[in-house]
Short mmCIF file of C-alpha atoms in Angstrom, two decimals:
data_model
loop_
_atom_site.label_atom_id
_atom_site.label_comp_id
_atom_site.label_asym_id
_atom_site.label_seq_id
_atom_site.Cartn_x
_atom_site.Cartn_y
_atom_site.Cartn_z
CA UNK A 166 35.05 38.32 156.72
CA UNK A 167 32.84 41.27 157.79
CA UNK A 168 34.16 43.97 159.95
CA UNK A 169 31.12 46.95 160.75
CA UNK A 170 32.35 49.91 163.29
CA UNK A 171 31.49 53.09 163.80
CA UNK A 172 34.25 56.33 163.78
CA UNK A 173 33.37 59.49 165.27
CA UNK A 174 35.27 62.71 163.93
CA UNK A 175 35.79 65.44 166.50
CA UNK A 176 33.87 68.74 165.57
CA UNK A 177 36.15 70.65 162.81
CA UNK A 178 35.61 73.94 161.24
CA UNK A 179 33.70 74.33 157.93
CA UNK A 180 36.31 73.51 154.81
CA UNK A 181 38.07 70.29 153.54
CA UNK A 182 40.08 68.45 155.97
CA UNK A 183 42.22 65.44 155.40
CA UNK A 184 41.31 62.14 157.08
CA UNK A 185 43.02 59.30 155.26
CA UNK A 186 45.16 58.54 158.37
CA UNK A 187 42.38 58.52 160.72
CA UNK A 188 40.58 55.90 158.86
CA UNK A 189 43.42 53.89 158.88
CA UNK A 190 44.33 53.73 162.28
CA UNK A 191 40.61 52.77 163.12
CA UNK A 192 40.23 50.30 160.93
CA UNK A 193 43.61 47.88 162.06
CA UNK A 194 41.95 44.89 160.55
CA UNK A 195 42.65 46.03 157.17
CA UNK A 196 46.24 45.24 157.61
CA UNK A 197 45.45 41.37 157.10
CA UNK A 198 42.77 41.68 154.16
CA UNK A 199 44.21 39.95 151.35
CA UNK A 200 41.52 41.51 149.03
CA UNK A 201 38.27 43.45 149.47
CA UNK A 202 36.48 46.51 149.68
CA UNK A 203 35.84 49.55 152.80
CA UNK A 204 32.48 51.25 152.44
CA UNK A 205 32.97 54.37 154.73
CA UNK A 206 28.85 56.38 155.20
CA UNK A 207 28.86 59.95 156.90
CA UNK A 208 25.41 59.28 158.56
CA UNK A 209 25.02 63.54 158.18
CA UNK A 210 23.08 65.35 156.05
CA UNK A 211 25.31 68.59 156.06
CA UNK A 212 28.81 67.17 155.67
CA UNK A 213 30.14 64.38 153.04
CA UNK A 214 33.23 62.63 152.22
CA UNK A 215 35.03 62.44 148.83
CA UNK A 216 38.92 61.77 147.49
CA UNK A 217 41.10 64.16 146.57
CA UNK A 218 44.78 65.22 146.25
CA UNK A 219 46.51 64.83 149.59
CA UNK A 220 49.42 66.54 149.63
CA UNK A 221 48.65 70.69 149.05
CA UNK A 222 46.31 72.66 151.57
CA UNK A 223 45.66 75.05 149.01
CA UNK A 224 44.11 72.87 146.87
CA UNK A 225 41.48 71.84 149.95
CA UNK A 226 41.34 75.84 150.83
CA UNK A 227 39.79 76.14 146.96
CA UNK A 228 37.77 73.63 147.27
CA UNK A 229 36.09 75.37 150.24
CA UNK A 230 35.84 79.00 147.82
CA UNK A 231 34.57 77.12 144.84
CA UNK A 232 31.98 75.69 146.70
CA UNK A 233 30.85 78.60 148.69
CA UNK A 234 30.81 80.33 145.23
CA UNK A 235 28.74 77.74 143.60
CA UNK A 236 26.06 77.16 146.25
CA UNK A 237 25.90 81.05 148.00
CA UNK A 238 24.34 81.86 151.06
CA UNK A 239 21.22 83.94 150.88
CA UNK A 240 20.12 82.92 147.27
CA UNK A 241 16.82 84.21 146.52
CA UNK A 242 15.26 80.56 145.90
CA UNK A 243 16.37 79.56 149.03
CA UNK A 244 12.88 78.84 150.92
CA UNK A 245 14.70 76.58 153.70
CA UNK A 246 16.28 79.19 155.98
CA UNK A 247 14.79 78.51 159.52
CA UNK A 248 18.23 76.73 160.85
CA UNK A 249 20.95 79.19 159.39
CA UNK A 250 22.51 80.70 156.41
CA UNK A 251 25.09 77.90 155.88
CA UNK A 252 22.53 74.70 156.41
CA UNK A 253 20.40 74.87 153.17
CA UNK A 254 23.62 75.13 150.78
CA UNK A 255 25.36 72.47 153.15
CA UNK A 256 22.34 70.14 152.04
CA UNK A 257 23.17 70.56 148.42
CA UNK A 258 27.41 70.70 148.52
CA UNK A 259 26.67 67.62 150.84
CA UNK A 260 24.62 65.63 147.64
CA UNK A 261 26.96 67.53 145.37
CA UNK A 262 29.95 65.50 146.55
CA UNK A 263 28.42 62.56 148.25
CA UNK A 264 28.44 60.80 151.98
CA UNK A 265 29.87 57.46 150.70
CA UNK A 266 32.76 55.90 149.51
CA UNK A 267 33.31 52.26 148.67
CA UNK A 268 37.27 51.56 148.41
CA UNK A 269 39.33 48.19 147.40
CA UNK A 270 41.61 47.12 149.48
CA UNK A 271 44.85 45.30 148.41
CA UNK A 272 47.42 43.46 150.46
CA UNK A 273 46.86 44.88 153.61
CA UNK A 274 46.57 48.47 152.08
CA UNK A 275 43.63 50.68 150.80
CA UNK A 276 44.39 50.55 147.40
CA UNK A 277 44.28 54.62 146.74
CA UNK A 278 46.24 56.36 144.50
CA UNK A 279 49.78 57.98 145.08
CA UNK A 280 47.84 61.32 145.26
CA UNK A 281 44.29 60.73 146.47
CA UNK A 282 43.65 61.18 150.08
CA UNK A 283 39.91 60.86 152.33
CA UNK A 284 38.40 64.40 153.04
CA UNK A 285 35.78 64.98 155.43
CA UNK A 286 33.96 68.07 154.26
CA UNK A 287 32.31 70.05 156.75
CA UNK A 288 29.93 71.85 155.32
CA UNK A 289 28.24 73.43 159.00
CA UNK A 290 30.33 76.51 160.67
CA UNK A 291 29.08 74.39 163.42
CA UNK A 292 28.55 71.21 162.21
CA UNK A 293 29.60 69.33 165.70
CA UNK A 294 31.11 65.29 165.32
CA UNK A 295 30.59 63.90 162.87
CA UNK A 296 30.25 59.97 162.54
CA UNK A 297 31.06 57.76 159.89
CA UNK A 298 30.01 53.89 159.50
CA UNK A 299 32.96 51.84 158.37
CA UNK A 300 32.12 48.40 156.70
CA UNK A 301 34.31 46.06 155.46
CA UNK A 302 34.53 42.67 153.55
CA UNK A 303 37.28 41.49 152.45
CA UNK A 304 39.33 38.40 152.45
CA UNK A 305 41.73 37.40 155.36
CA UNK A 306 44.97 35.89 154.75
CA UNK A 307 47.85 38.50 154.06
CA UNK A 308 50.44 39.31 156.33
CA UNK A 309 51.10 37.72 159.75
CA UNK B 228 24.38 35.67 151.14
CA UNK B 229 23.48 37.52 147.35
CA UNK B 230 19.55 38.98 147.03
CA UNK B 231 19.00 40.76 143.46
CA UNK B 232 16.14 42.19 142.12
CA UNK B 233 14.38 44.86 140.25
CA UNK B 234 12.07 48.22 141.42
CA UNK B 235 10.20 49.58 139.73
CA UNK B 236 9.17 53.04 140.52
CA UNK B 237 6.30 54.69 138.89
CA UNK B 238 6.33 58.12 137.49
CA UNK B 239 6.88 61.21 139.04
CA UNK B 240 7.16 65.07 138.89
CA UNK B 241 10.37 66.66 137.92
CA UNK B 242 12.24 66.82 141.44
CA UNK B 243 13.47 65.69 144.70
CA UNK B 244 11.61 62.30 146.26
CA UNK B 245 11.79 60.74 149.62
CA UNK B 246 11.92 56.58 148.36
CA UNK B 247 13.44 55.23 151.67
CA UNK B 248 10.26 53.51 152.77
CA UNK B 249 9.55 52.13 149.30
CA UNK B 250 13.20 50.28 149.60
CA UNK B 251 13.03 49.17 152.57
CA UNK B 252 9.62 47.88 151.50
CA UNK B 253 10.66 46.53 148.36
CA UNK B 254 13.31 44.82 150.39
CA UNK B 255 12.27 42.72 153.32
CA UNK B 256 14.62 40.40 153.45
CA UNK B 257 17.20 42.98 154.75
CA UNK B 258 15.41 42.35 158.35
CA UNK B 259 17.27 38.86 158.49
CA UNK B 260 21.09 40.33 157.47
CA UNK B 261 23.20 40.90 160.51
CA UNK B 262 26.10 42.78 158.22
CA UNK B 263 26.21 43.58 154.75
CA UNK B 264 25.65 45.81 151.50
CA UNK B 265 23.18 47.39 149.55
CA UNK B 266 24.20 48.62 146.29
CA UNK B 267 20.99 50.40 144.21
CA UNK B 268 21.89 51.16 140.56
CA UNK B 269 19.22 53.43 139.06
CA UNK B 270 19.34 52.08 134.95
CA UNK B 271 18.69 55.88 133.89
CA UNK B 272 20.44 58.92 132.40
CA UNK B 273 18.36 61.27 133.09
CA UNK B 274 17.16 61.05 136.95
CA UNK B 275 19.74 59.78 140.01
CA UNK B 276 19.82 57.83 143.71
CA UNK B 277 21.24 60.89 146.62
CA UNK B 278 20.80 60.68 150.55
CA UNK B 279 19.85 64.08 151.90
CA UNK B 280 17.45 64.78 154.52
CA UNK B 281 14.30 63.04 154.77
CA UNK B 282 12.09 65.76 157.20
CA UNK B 283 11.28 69.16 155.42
CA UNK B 284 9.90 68.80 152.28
CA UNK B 285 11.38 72.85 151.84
CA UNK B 286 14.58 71.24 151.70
CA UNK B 287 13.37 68.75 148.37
CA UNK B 288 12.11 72.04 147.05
CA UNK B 289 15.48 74.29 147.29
CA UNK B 290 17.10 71.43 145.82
CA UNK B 291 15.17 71.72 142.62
CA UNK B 292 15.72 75.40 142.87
CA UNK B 293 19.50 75.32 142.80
CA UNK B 294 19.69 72.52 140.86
CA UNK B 295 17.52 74.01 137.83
CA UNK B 296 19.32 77.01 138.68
CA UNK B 297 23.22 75.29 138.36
CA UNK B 298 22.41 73.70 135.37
CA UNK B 299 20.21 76.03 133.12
CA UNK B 300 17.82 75.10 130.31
CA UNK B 301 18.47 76.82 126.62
CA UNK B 302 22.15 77.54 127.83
CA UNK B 303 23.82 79.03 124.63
CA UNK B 304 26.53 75.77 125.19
CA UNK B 305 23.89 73.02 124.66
CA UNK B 306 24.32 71.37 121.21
CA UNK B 307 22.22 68.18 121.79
CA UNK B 308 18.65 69.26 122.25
CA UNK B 309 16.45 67.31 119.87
CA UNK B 310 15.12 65.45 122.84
CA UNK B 311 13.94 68.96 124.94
CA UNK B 312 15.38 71.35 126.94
CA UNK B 313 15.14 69.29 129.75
CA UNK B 314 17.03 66.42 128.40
CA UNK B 315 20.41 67.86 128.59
CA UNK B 316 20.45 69.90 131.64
CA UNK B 317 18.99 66.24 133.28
CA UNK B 318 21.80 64.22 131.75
CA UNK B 319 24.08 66.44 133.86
CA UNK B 320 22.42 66.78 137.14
CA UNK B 321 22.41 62.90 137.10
CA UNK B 322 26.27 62.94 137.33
CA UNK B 323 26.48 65.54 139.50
CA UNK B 324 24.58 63.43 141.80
CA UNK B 325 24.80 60.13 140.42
CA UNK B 326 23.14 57.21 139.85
CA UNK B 327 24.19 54.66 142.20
CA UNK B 328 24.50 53.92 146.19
CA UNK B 329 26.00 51.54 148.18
CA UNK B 330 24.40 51.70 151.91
CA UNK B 331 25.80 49.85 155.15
CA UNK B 332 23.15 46.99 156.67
CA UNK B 333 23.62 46.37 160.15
CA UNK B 334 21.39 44.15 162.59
CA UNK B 335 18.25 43.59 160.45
CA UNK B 336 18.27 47.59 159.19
CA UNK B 337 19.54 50.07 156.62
CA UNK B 338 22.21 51.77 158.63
CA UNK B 339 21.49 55.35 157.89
CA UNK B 340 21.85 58.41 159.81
CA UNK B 341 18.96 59.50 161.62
CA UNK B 342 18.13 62.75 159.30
CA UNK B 343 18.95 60.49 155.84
CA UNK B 344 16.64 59.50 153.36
CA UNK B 345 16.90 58.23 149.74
CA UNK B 346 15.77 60.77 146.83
CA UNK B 347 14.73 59.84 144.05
CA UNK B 348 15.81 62.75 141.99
CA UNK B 349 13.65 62.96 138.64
CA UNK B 350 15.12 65.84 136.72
CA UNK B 351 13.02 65.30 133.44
CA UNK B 352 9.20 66.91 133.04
CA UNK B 353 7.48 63.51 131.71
CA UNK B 354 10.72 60.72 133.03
CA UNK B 355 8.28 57.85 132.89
CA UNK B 356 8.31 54.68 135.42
CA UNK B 357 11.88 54.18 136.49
CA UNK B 358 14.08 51.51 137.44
CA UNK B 359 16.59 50.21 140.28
CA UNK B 360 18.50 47.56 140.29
CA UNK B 361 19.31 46.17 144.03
CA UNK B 362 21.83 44.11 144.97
CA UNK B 363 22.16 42.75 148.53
CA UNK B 364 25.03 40.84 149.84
CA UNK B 365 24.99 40.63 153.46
CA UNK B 366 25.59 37.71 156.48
CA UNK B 367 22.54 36.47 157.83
CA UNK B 368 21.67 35.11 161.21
CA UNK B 369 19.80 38.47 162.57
CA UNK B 370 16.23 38.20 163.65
CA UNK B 371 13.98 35.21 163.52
CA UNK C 143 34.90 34.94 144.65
CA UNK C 144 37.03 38.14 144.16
CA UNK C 145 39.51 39.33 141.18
CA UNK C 146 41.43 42.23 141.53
CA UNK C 147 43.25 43.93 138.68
CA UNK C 148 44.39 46.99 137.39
CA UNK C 149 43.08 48.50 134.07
CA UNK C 150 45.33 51.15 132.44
CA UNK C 151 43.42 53.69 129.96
CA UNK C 152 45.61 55.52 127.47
CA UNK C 153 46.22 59.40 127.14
CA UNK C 154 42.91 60.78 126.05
CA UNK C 155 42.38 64.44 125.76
CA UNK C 156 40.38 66.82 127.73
CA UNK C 157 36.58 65.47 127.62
CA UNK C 158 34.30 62.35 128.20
CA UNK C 159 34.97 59.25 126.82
CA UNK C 160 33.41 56.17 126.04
CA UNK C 161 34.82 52.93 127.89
CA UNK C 162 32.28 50.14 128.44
CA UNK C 163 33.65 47.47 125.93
CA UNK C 164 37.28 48.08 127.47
CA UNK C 165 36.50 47.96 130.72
CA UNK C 166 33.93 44.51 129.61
CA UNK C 167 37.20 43.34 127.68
CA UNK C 168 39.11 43.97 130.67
CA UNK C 169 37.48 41.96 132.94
CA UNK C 170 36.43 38.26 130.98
CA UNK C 171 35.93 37.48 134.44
CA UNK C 172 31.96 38.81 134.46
CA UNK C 173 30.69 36.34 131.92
CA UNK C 174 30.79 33.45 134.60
CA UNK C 175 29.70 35.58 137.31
CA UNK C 176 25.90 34.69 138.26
CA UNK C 177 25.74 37.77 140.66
CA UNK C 178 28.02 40.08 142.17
CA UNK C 179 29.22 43.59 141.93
CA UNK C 180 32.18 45.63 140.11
CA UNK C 181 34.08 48.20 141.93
CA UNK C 182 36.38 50.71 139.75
CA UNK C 183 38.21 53.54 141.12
CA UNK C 184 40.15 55.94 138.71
CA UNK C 185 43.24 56.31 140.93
CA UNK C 186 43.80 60.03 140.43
CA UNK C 187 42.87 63.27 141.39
CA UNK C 188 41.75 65.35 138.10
CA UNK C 189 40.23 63.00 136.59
CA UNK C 190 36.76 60.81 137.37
CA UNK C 191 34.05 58.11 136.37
CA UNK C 192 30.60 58.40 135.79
CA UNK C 193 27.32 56.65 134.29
CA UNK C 194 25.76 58.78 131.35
CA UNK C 195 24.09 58.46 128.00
CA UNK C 196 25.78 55.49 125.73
CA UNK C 197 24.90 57.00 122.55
CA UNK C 198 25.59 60.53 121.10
CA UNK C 199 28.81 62.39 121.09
CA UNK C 200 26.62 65.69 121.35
CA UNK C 201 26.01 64.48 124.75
CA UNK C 202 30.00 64.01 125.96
CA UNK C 203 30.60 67.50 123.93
CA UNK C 204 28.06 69.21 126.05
CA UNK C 205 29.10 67.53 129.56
CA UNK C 206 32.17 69.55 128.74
CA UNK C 207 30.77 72.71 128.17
CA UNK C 208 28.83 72.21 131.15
CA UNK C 209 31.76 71.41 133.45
CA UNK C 210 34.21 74.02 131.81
CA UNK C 211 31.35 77.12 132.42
CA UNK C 212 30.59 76.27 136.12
CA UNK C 213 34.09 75.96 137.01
CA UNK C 214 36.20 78.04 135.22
CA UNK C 215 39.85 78.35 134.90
CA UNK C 216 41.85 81.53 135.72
CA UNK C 217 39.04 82.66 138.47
CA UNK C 218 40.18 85.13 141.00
CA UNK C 219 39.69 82.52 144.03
CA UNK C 220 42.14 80.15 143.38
CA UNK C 221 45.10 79.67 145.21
CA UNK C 222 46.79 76.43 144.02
CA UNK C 223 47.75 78.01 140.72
CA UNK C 224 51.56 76.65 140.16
CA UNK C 225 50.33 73.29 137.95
CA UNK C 226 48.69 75.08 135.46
CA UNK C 227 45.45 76.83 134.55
CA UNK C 228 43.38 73.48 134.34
CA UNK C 229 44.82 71.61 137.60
CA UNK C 230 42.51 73.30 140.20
CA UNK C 231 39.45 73.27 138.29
CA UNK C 232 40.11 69.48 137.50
CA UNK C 233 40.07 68.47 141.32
CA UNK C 234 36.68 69.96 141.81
CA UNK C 235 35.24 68.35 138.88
CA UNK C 236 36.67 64.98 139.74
CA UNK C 237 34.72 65.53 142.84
CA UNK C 238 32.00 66.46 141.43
CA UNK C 239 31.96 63.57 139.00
CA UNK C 240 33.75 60.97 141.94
CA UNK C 241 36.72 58.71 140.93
CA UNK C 242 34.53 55.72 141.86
CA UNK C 243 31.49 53.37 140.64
CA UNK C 244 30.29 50.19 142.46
CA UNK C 245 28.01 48.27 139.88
CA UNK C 246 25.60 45.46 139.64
CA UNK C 247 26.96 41.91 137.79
CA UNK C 248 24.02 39.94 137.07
CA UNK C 249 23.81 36.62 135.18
CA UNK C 250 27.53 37.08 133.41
CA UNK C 251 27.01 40.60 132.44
CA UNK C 252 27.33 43.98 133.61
CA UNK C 253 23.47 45.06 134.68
CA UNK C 254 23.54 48.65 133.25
CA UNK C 255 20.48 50.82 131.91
CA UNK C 256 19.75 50.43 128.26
CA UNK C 257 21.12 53.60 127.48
CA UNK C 258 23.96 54.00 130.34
CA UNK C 259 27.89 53.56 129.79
CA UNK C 260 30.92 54.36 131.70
CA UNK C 261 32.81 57.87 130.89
CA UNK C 262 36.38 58.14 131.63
CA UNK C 263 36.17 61.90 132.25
CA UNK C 264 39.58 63.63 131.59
CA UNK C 265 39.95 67.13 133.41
CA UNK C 266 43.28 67.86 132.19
CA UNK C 267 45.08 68.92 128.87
CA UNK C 268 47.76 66.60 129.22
CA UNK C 269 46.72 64.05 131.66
CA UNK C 270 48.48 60.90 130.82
CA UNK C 271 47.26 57.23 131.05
CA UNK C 272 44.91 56.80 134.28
CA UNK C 273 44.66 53.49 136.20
CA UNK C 274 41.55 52.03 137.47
CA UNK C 275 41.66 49.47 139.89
CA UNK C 276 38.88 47.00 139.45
CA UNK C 277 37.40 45.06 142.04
CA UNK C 278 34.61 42.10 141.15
CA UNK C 279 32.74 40.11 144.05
CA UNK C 280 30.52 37.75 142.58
CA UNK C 281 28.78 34.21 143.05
CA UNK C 282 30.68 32.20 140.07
CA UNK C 283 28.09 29.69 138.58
CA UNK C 284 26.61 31.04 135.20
CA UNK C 285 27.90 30.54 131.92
CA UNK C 286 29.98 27.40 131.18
#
């Protein structure tokens, strides 16, 4: 069974921001997937998704200082500067981390970790919505 | 329905390629798949598969820029480099942005956003032809 | 035809590691498989998978020198300090590495480069076993 929709995120400010539940409650088929897999695609080229731990904001606050640190603003190689200070190293935190995931579902449940939650990481000060192309295939048969 | 099949992709220049129209080439039967997967696997360790954006060819440049920068040739760490002092700075840059992608098909079309493309990222000097493996597992009944 | 299991990897220390042949011993599954594709995600947050060169230890040894120098323990921007010195800095590398690899099955084996395997990377001291959930897809028909 395929299942293909599209989720929109609502414009958030540049850092790491938890999503797990909001993939969830968009994608109620999941719920009656015995087994399969959820390819999630952030069709952006300044923003990506990845999993990390879920539970501490501080860890999500340092990932937003590491990565400033690693990729800085106003590098001297930077030769791409026409759209703003923040869009050429959003380009390369964005390839860094990745737009995709592909994720197994089990029993009705993504199968994640205790500890690993969905971040969308907004790499824009102003990176507006952001939309994400959900894909499933799995097979039906648990639950009701 | 399961396509699988090799492309090969001749040699390039150390850096950041735009390959989307060569895939999509390569792989015409994706025009017929209503919903399904495409999973590329490049069979290298020293170049990788991203999605950035596929307009300004600036932006393919300040890639190589912070990526030779990130991950520097001749660092005083490097223990294995009998094979040049390429090899082992390109041996991490392909984990950093990996070597595989698994893209959304929807309605006869690789569902990307409107500003992604597919680099080939070729971070050796002389890398040679490479190679993807693509595997395509979709629904058909689009199209003709 | 799916399978679904879990794969448990014993403590390893801090580093990359080697685990083709246990995931391939893992999963007797793939031998009948004509095509299809594996999913594995590492179901924790400070630790990841990856695709890098099969053969010399130089090259694991230097992946770590690599990944301890760019992000560094003890720096004056972290936050999330309570879990130890090497907890923060293992997050961002298993981002930077990703818990998660979708790969290519083709005619009862695993279609990997010549010269690519699958680390286990370990980003903590003391990490403990790690589970991997592995997810196969495939067209059964090869083999006996």
């Amino acid at each position: 069974m395929w299942n293909q929709q599209e989720i929109i995120f609502p414009p958030v400010e540049r850092g790491f921001h938890l999503i797990t539940g909001d993939v969830i409650d968009a994608l109620p088929e999941i719920r009656n997937m015995q087994v399969g897999l959820l390819n999630l695609l952030l069709m952006h080229t300044s923003a990506s998704l990845t999993l990390n731990e879920n539970a501490s904001p501080s860890v999500r606050r340092d990932f937003r200082s590491w990565f400033d640190s690693a990729v800085p603003e106003r590098a001297p190689y930077w030769t791409h500067t026409l759209k703003g200070d923040d869009d050429m190293p959003a380009h390369i935190k964005t390839s860094l981390l990745g737009e995709s995931l592909t994720l197994p579902v089990k029993e009705g449940r993504l199968a994640l970790g205790t500890w690993q939650g969905i971040y969308l990481c907004e790499h824009r000060d102003s990176g507006g919505p952001r939309k994400v192309m959900a894909t499933l295939w799995a097979e039906v048969g648990f639950g009701s």
